Structure formats: structure tokens, C-alpha cells
């Protein structure tokens, strides 16, 4: 059959004409507006909504979006009510930086970027319910973000704290730990310093245990492990050491209570309050000087295994509760103030950092655990061991030699507990979330404070004191609290942020008392913490959403987005969801049942796409040159969804040729006089239905596409193409390439769009191969492969095998002494 396209005009495949045509029809018919029909199953397919940047959509966006769209379109055809929404994560730095450079209000920049993104997404034919579009910067949306903040505030989950924060002078803002990589800002790579500042914090640590434990039931990829690691659940014990000559106790956190009799010194973090209380006169200057030096170091520098451990003795001594040993108390910055108790018992024989420290300062090293893996216990790094068995314990705890470490841990904690000197303890690495930013383009934090002042605090040079210790919630009825208009969006060196300059907005008077609004704004993460909830009822002005709408759609059945959000957005969103769960706003403990990350699409040269490398592919160009359907199918055909893969322009061309062939099959089928499908073709069709169905269920879109390609080749080879064989193909293709599928469907004479046409079913019997390849062995050695009926009799199988030249070569002149035959699997001839 000819593959040329030069038929009569209307019979050519012209995506530039039919794609906009179908997009308009879908819009006009409201094909994707989500509604619930009683008794029908629901499906909520969610994409991570984009930040509408100035550079528009890149080819990475359509990858995940196409995957979700395929599943959503497929679910509609399978009779589900589908919610498939889209929106904009539109607060954030770039629009603000653009505003600083050009004076354009971030709102205007954001609006025009959104318009571009929306046009681009629409040109790709995604089946979004655009009536549910949300924009995190919209006042109606901000209102509910602020409402959630107030709920957190009322529950003590939002609080202020003077904390050493990551201050980035270049960006003029504080950054979350998650946004700092190797002492530099994740965005822009500017240096970050530690500085104590008043900040709003969210008490995510209150949910550490649930955020860890409730990952259990989720159908998530290795992201679960990443979150577990970030939360850092650590099971151990707190042990109390009394300080000699002081009425003070130093409590350490350890994961190795089995090693307590090997403690040769103890260490306090430089920030620990006990340091000042117990340092002796003689050591005071040295200790103070040491603390000064520590201030400039980040946690990463302090705990880096490769760095030399430093410290200074306090001159004080602590008593080991288990054996009465007197050990020296040190200050060392490898102990972090905000982890565990900010104090450690050092066991240089079994901990690498303690070992390095002991070597430097000539402290004792006492082994108390013997390795059980047969290796010698020398003190190089490789010899440190998590598990082993105890050697003789020099302790009150009655644990003998040769007992396994895990058992010693238990017994030691039990003994300490009984003696009132220790207890089992679970610690988390997770820290509370610094939630304020000193920026303009974010949600105002809906809090205000009384102001102490004599006159009008808005006047130049007015003296006033904001009573940050008396935060007051903005009444719910006054939400949303809108941003003030500003001329200058620069953050400035004042950590209060640019909103502090909007004095008329910031200060107000009530009954003679002046008040000041909070001038910090929320971080960009805020809006994305709950957008999936607003989609269920986005225009509700009475409530955040109605319970009916929630019941109709939640939870999210499939969530697709980049793995860069594995710990930040996904952990924050889960935290808010759990807080809302506790308040009774939501009914599920977890929002996202199934999660998938699409792999990054690299440039044609195998490098990350970037403007500077000049390897960026613009989806608009591909739509123009090959069509949206080609782009969609190509991005699915590139490889497994999760894999990182390079762009290949000739790959798009190959996919376009595939769609041309499908088109030509459609044209040929309409002209064909016979509609009879021969058995072999019927089998091929059913096998393809089975394969594509299972592949979509398993999110294996690349192999689904190749199965359809194989079927197309087979249909092309027919002398006459029956419509009955092409129709199922068109249905299978519909979720992948919806425009061409709709067009062919219509041309086949169907009045209704195939959006909700029933998904084709397969006959299992037709999917089974009548003949199947089985291996033939002679004396257990594979000699040949034969095509046999699945239920071929043993006699016939042996007969056919003995006719096979390769088998014959090993059986000729020999006697068959035994036959092992499993139909459909194997034939083994034992000969002598
Ligand atoms: C004695 C010991 C012996 C320890 C041994 C380890 C091995 P994870 O697993 O990360 O929770 N530690 C406790 N608090 C610390 C702090 N604030 N800063 C730095 N290190 C701290 O690590 C817990 C272990 O890290 C604890 O167990 C403690 O050292 C140390 F053979 O106690 B261990």
C-alpha cells in the first residue's frame, strides 16, 4: 500500500487543520468538564501544576502531562468520571526579579506568562477541565491559603522563633534548608550565611512520625525512601550524665546504648545552654573563642566526615551512669545543637567521628563491642560496626560477654530506665519549616501585632516598637489580606522585607491603639501545598471546598510530576494534608495514592536542555512542524516514562510517519468494499487491545505505542483493509493521539466524539497463540526450537522433533530411552 500523502485534499493528514478543529469542538461541547454521575467510578488524575515562567513551556512539561492525559482519556473510555485539572503555581522569585529590573508589576508578568502557558497547553490537546483552573496568586485562592495558615496558627503549628536561618544577602531573603545546597542558594547559587532572625515556622516536626509511618501504604516510587531519609527517623535512647560539682544533668542522645561502657568523654554542641554553666574559669576564654569561630560554619561543614573534628575542653567532668566513670566534657562543633539533645556520649572505639576527635586530642579508646563478621577490630574507618556482640561490659547493667548488640541495647535501656537515668527515644532529622520570606510576591501572612509608639508610626523617623510577642490573627472575615501596591520591589537589606516600606498598609489604628501587619510573606511552597484540594470545588466562595465535592473526587488517584519535588513539595503537601485531616477538613490521611515521576528529557546532544547550551526544543515548533499528536506520541515512545532520555528529531519524524500510516489505513478502510476480518488479523487486533490495555494500566506507554506500530504494519500488508479492524486501532490510539483519532472516528461515521466511546475489549482466547515455540533438548542440552500447537500430543511432538535437522544430528543412530514432555513448554529426549 502506498504511503504517499498526495491524495485528494481532504484525504491528507493535516494536523495543522484537524488539531485546532477538535480542540474547538471539545471546548464547545465541554467534553472534559468534570461531573459526577451516581454509581460511576471516579478517577482523579493530577499533574504538578507549572510555575508559569517567562520562557514558556518546555518539552519536559508535555511528557508528564501526556502520560496523565492518556490515563485520564483511557479512564473516561472505561466509564469513569474523570477530574483532570490544571492551574498555576504563580508566586515566586522570577516574576519579582523581573519586576525589580523592569518595574512591571509581578501580577502583569504573571498574567501574560499564564496566557502563554495556557495557549501552549491547549495546543497539545490535553483533556483538562479548564473551568477549574486555579491560580495561586488569585485573591480568591490566597484567601484560603491564608485561611489554612490561620488554622495552623490556632493549633500552635505556626509560630515565631528567633532562629539561625539561611540568609541569602544576594536574594535578600531567608531560605529553607531544602533550598540551600552546599552553602549556596538552590536558585541562583548565591552564598548563604547563618543569621539569627525572627521567623515564622511551621511545626512539621509534630508530624514527623506520621509522615514517616504513613508512607507505608502508598503506591509511590523510590521517593518514599527519599522522604524517609529526609525525615530521618532514628531509634535510640537518651542517657543522663550528671556533671560533677554541679546540680546539672547532661542528657545525650545515642543510637548505640550498647556502647555506653565505652564512653571516654562527652561533647556538647557549642550552642548548648550547659556550656556557659559548667565551663571552668581556666577554660572560659578558650571556649568562648571556639564558639565565636563556630558561628560562621554551616551544619554541613560541621558534620562533614572528611573535615578535621575540632573542639575544646570545658574543664568539667561528667559521670557515666552505667559504671561511674568520670569523663571529660568537651565542646565540639561536630555536635549539632538542633539534633537529638545537642549533646553526645563519645565512643571512639565504635564511632568514626568520635575516633577522629579522640585521636586529635589524645582521649581514651575503649572497645566494648566485638565484630562478629570475622574481621579484625582495628580502628580504621572500615572497622566501625553497627552490630556485633558485647565484650565484657564494665557496667552496672547486668549484661554478659557474647551477647548480641541488639539485645545489649534493649537491656541497657531497661536498666537505665529502672535507675531513672535514661529512656528509649525516637529522634528525627526533620527540622521545623522556616515559613517566612522577606519578599513581595508571595501571600501576606495574615497576622498583626500591637505597636508601642507615641505618635503615628507611619511618619518618617517615627520611633516605635512592634510587639512581636503578641501576634494576633487577622479575622477570617477580613481574608484575603491583599498585597499593597509598591513602587519598588527590591528586598533591601532590612530583613523585614519590602512590605515594611508600605507604611500605610503596614500600620493601622483601632480604638486609639496602633497595630503593625506582619511584613514577611509565605514561601512559594504554600500555594502548592493544597491546590489539589481546591480543584474539587474551585469557585466556592463560602468554604475552602464543600464536603460533597471532596467526597466526589478525593483522594488523587494518580499524581505525575518531576522527581525534583520528591522531598520538598511532596512532604510539605502531605504535612498540610495531615494537619487539615486533624482539623476535620479532609477525610484521608494521605492525599496522593499513586505517584509517578517522569524522567528528564535531555537535549539532542545528551546534555541537560538549557538556553546557554543552545539545545532547547520548543514544543511550539514541534507542534507546527509535526503536529501535537506526533509530539505526544513521540514523548511516550522515547522510552519508559521514568527514564532520562535524549530528544531525537528523527524520532519525531518516525512517529509522524506512523500517524501518516494510521491515517492512510483509515482512508483505505473507508474505501474498502469488504468488512470481513480474517482470523489472523482478528488475533492481531485482540492481542494489541490486550497489550495496550495492560500497558496503560501499568503506565508502560512506550511499549503500548510499539504494539500499535506492529499492528499497523500488519494491517498495511492486507490486500484490502476492513474498517472493523481499523476501528479498534483508532480507539486504542485515542488517548495517545486524540486529534487524529477523533477525525478518523468521525469519518467512520460516528456521530459522537470518541471521548467517551467504550474502550475496546479483547477476547482472551484470541490473544493466545495457537502455536507456540518450545525448546527441544537432547540429553538436557538445548538443540533446537520447534513451533508446536499448545496441546500438541507427545507422539506428534516427538515425531516433529525427530524430523528437525538439528535434533537429528544428536539422535541419529541412538535409542530414545526416555521422553520428558511438558506441552507448551519443553521437550527433552534422553538418548543412548
Ligand atoms: C554513641 C555512639 C556510639 C553513637 C557509636 C554512634 C555510634 P543518627 O543515626 O543520625 O540518629 N549524635 C547524637 N546527637 C548528635 C548531635 N546533636 N550532633 C551530632 N551527632 C549526634 O545518629 C545518632 C548518633 O549520632 C548518636 O549515637 C550519637 O552518637 C550521634 F558506636 O552515640 B552515637
JSON list of C-alpha atoms and ligand atoms in Angstrom, two decimals, residues 232-235 237 252-260 263 269 302-303 333-354 369 384-386 427-429, ligand 1:
[
{"chain": "A", "resi": 232, "resn": "UNK", "atom": "CA", "xyz": [15.45, 10.60, 59.34]},
{"chain": "A", "resi": 233, "resn": "UNK", "atom": "CA", "xyz": [13.73, 8.53, 61.98]},
{"chain": "A", "resi": 234, "resn": "UNK", "atom": "CA", "xyz": [16.31, 7.30, 64.42]},
{"chain": "A", "resi": 235, "resn": "UNK", "atom": "CA", "xyz": [15.61, 4.90, 67.25]},
{"chain": "A", "resi": 237, "resn": "UNK", "atom": "CA", "xyz": [17.95, 6.33, 73.86]},
{"chain": "A", "resi": 252, "resn": "UNK", "atom": "CA", "xyz": [22.80, 12.72, 75.40]},
{"chain": "A", "resi": 253, "resn": "UNK", "atom": "CA", "xyz": [21.01, 11.07, 72.52]},
{"chain": "A", "resi": 254, "resn": "UNK", "atom": "CA", "xyz": [22.54, 7.87, 71.24]},
{"chain": "A", "resi": 255, "resn": "UNK", "atom": "CA", "xyz": [21.56, 5.15, 68.81]},
{"chain": "A", "resi": 256, "resn": "UNK", "atom": "CA", "xyz": [24.08, 2.88, 70.49]},
{"chain": "A", "resi": 257, "resn": "UNK", "atom": "CA", "xyz": [23.21, 2.47, 74.17]},
{"chain": "A", "resi": 258, "resn": "UNK", "atom": "CA", "xyz": [25.05, -0.88, 73.90]},
{"chain": "A", "resi": 259, "resn": "UNK", "atom": "CA", "xyz": [28.31, 1.08, 73.77]},
{"chain": "A", "resi": 260, "resn": "UNK", "atom": "CA", "xyz": [27.78, 3.22, 76.87]},
{"chain": "A", "resi": 263, "resn": "UNK", "atom": "CA", "xyz": [32.35, 6.24, 76.63]},
{"chain": "A", "resi": 269, "resn": "UNK", "atom": "CA", "xyz": [27.22, 21.49, 70.93]},
{"chain": "A", "resi": 302, "resn": "UNK", "atom": "CA", "xyz": [30.39, 20.91, 60.85]},
{"chain": "A", "resi": 303, "resn": "UNK", "atom": "CA", "xyz": [29.37, 17.34, 60.27]},
{"chain": "A", "resi": 333, "resn": "UNK", "atom": "CA", "xyz": [31.04, 21.67, 66.64]},
{"chain": "A", "resi": 334, "resn": "UNK", "atom": "CA", "xyz": [30.56, 18.24, 65.12]},
{"chain": "A", "resi": 335, "resn": "UNK", "atom": "CA", "xyz": [27.71, 18.03, 67.57]},
{"chain": "A", "resi": 336, "resn": "UNK", "atom": "CA", "xyz": [24.71, 19.91, 66.22]},
{"chain": "A", "resi": 337, "resn": "UNK", "atom": "CA", "xyz": [22.57, 21.99, 68.56]},
{"chain": "A", "resi": 338, "resn": "UNK", "atom": "CA", "xyz": [19.29, 21.06, 66.93]},
{"chain": "A", "resi": 339, "resn": "UNK", "atom": "CA", "xyz": [19.64, 17.33, 66.68]},
{"chain": "A", "resi": 340, "resn": "UNK", "atom": "CA", "xyz": [18.77, 14.94, 69.47]},
{"chain": "A", "resi": 341, "resn": "UNK", "atom": "CA", "xyz": [19.66, 16.72, 72.70]},
{"chain": "A", "resi": 342, "resn": "UNK", "atom": "CA", "xyz": [22.59, 18.70, 71.30]},
{"chain": "A", "resi": 343, "resn": "UNK", "atom": "CA", "xyz": [24.94, 16.51, 73.32]},
{"chain": "A", "resi": 344, "resn": "UNK", "atom": "CA", "xyz": [26.66, 13.18, 72.65]},
{"chain": "A", "resi": 345, "resn": "UNK", "atom": "CA", "xyz": [28.45, 10.50, 74.57]},
{"chain": "A", "resi": 346, "resn": "UNK", "atom": "CA", "xyz": [31.62, 9.73, 72.66]},
{"chain": "A", "resi": 347, "resn": "UNK", "atom": "CA", "xyz": [32.63, 6.15, 71.99]},
{"chain": "A", "resi": 348, "resn": "UNK", "atom": "CA", "xyz": [35.84, 6.45, 69.97]},
{"chain": "A", "resi": 349, "resn": "UNK", "atom": "CA", "xyz": [36.20, 2.69, 69.62]},
{"chain": "A", "resi": 350, "resn": "UNK", "atom": "CA", "xyz": [32.96, 2.42, 67.69]},
{"chain": "A", "resi": 351, "resn": "UNK", "atom": "CA", "xyz": [32.16, 5.77, 66.12]},
{"chain": "A", "resi": 352, "resn": "UNK", "atom": "CA", "xyz": [34.20, 7.24, 63.36]},
{"chain": "A", "resi": 353, "resn": "UNK", "atom": "CA", "xyz": [33.80, 10.91, 64.26]},
{"chain": "A", "resi": 354, "resn": "UNK", "atom": "CA", "xyz": [34.48, 10.26, 67.95]},
{"chain": "A", "resi": 369, "resn": "UNK", "atom": "CA", "xyz": [31.79, -4.48, 71.03]},
{"chain": "A", "resi": 384, "resn": "UNK", "atom": "CA", "xyz": [33.39, 0.50, 62.78]},
{"chain": "A", "resi": 385, "resn": "UNK", "atom": "CA", "xyz": [30.42, -1.68, 63.16]},
{"chain": "A", "resi": 386, "resn": "UNK", "atom": "CA", "xyz": [26.70, -1.29, 63.74]},
{"chain": "A", "resi": 427, "resn": "UNK", "atom": "CA", "xyz": [14.60, 11.25, 67.17]},
{"chain": "A", "resi": 428, "resn": "UNK", "atom": "CA", "xyz": [14.02, 12.74, 63.73]},
{"chain": "A", "resi": 429, "resn": "UNK", "atom": "CA", "xyz": [16.37, 14.57, 61.45]},
{"chain": "B", "resi": 1, "resn": "LIG", "atom": "C1", "xyz": [27.21, 6.94, 70.88]},
{"chain": "B", "resi": 1, "resn": "LIG", "atom": "C2", "xyz": [27.56, 6.17, 69.68]},
{"chain": "B", "resi": 1, "resn": "LIG", "atom": "C3", "xyz": [28.39, 5.08, 69.55]},
{"chain": "B", "resi": 1, "resn": "LIG", "atom": "C4", "xyz": [26.91, 6.69, 68.54]},
{"chain": "B", "resi": 1, "resn": "LIG", "atom": "C5", "xyz": [28.56, 4.51, 68.29]},
{"chain": "B", "resi": 1, "resn": "LIG", "atom": "C6", "xyz": [27.07, 6.17, 67.29]},
{"chain": "B", "resi": 1, "resn": "LIG", "atom": "C7", "xyz": [27.90, 5.06, 67.18]},
{"chain": "B", "resi": 1, "resn": "LIG", "atom": "P1", "xyz": [21.63, 9.10, 63.81]},
{"chain": "B", "resi": 1, "resn": "LIG", "atom": "O1", "xyz": [21.67, 7.67, 63.40]},
{"chain": "B", "resi": 1, "resn": "LIG", "atom": "O2", "xyz": [21.89, 10.05, 62.67]},
{"chain": "B", "resi": 1, "resn": "LIG", "atom": "O3", "xyz": [20.41, 9.46, 64.60]},
{"chain": "B", "resi": 1, "resn": "LIG", "atom": "N1", "xyz": [24.68, 12.19, 67.80]},
{"chain": "B", "resi": 1, "resn": "LIG", "atom": "C8", "xyz": [23.63, 12.34, 68.62]},
{"chain": "B", "resi": 1, "resn": "LIG", "atom": "N2", "xyz": [23.23, 13.61, 68.69]},
{"chain": "B", "resi": 1, "resn": "LIG", "atom": "C9", "xyz": [24.06, 14.29, 67.89]},
{"chain": "B", "resi": 1, "resn": "LIG", "atom": "C10", "xyz": [24.17, 15.66, 67.54]},
{"chain": "B", "resi": 1, "resn": "LIG", "atom": "N3", "xyz": [23.37, 16.58, 68.09]},
{"chain": "B", "resi": 1, "resn": "LIG", "atom": "N4", "xyz": [25.12, 16.05, 66.66]},
{"chain": "B", "resi": 1, "resn": "LIG", "atom": "C11", "xyz": [25.96, 15.11, 66.14]},
{"chain": "B", "resi": 1, "resn": "LIG", "atom": "N5", "xyz": [25.92, 13.82, 66.45]},
{"chain": "B", "resi": 1, "resn": "LIG", "atom": "C12", "xyz": [24.98, 13.40, 67.31]},
{"chain": "B", "resi": 1, "resn": "LIG", "atom": "O4", "xyz": [22.91, 9.35, 64.77]},
{"chain": "B", "resi": 1, "resn": "LIG", "atom": "C13", "xyz": [22.81, 9.24, 66.15]},
{"chain": "B", "resi": 1, "resn": "LIG", "atom": "C14", "xyz": [24.20, 9.19, 66.68]},
{"chain": "B", "resi": 1, "resn": "LIG", "atom": "O5", "xyz": [24.85, 10.41, 66.31]},
{"chain": "B", "resi": 1, "resn": "LIG", "atom": "C15", "xyz": [24.21, 9.09, 68.16]},
{"chain": "B", "resi": 1, "resn": "LIG", "atom": "O6", "xyz": [24.63, 7.80, 68.60]},
{"chain": "B", "resi": 1, "resn": "LIG", "atom": "C16", "xyz": [25.36, 9.99, 68.56]},
{"chain": "B", "resi": 1, "resn": "LIG", "atom": "O7", "xyz": [26.48, 9.15, 68.55]},
{"chain": "B", "resi": 1, "resn": "LIG", "atom": "C17", "xyz": [25.43, 10.99, 67.44]},
{"chain": "B", "resi": 1, "resn": "LIG", "atom": "F1", "xyz": [29.35, 3.49, 68.15]},
{"chain": "B", "resi": 1, "resn": "LIG", "atom": "O8", "xyz": [26.13, 7.80, 70.47]},
{"chain": "B", "resi": 1, "resn": "LIG", "atom": "B1", "xyz": [26.06, 7.88, 68.99]}
]
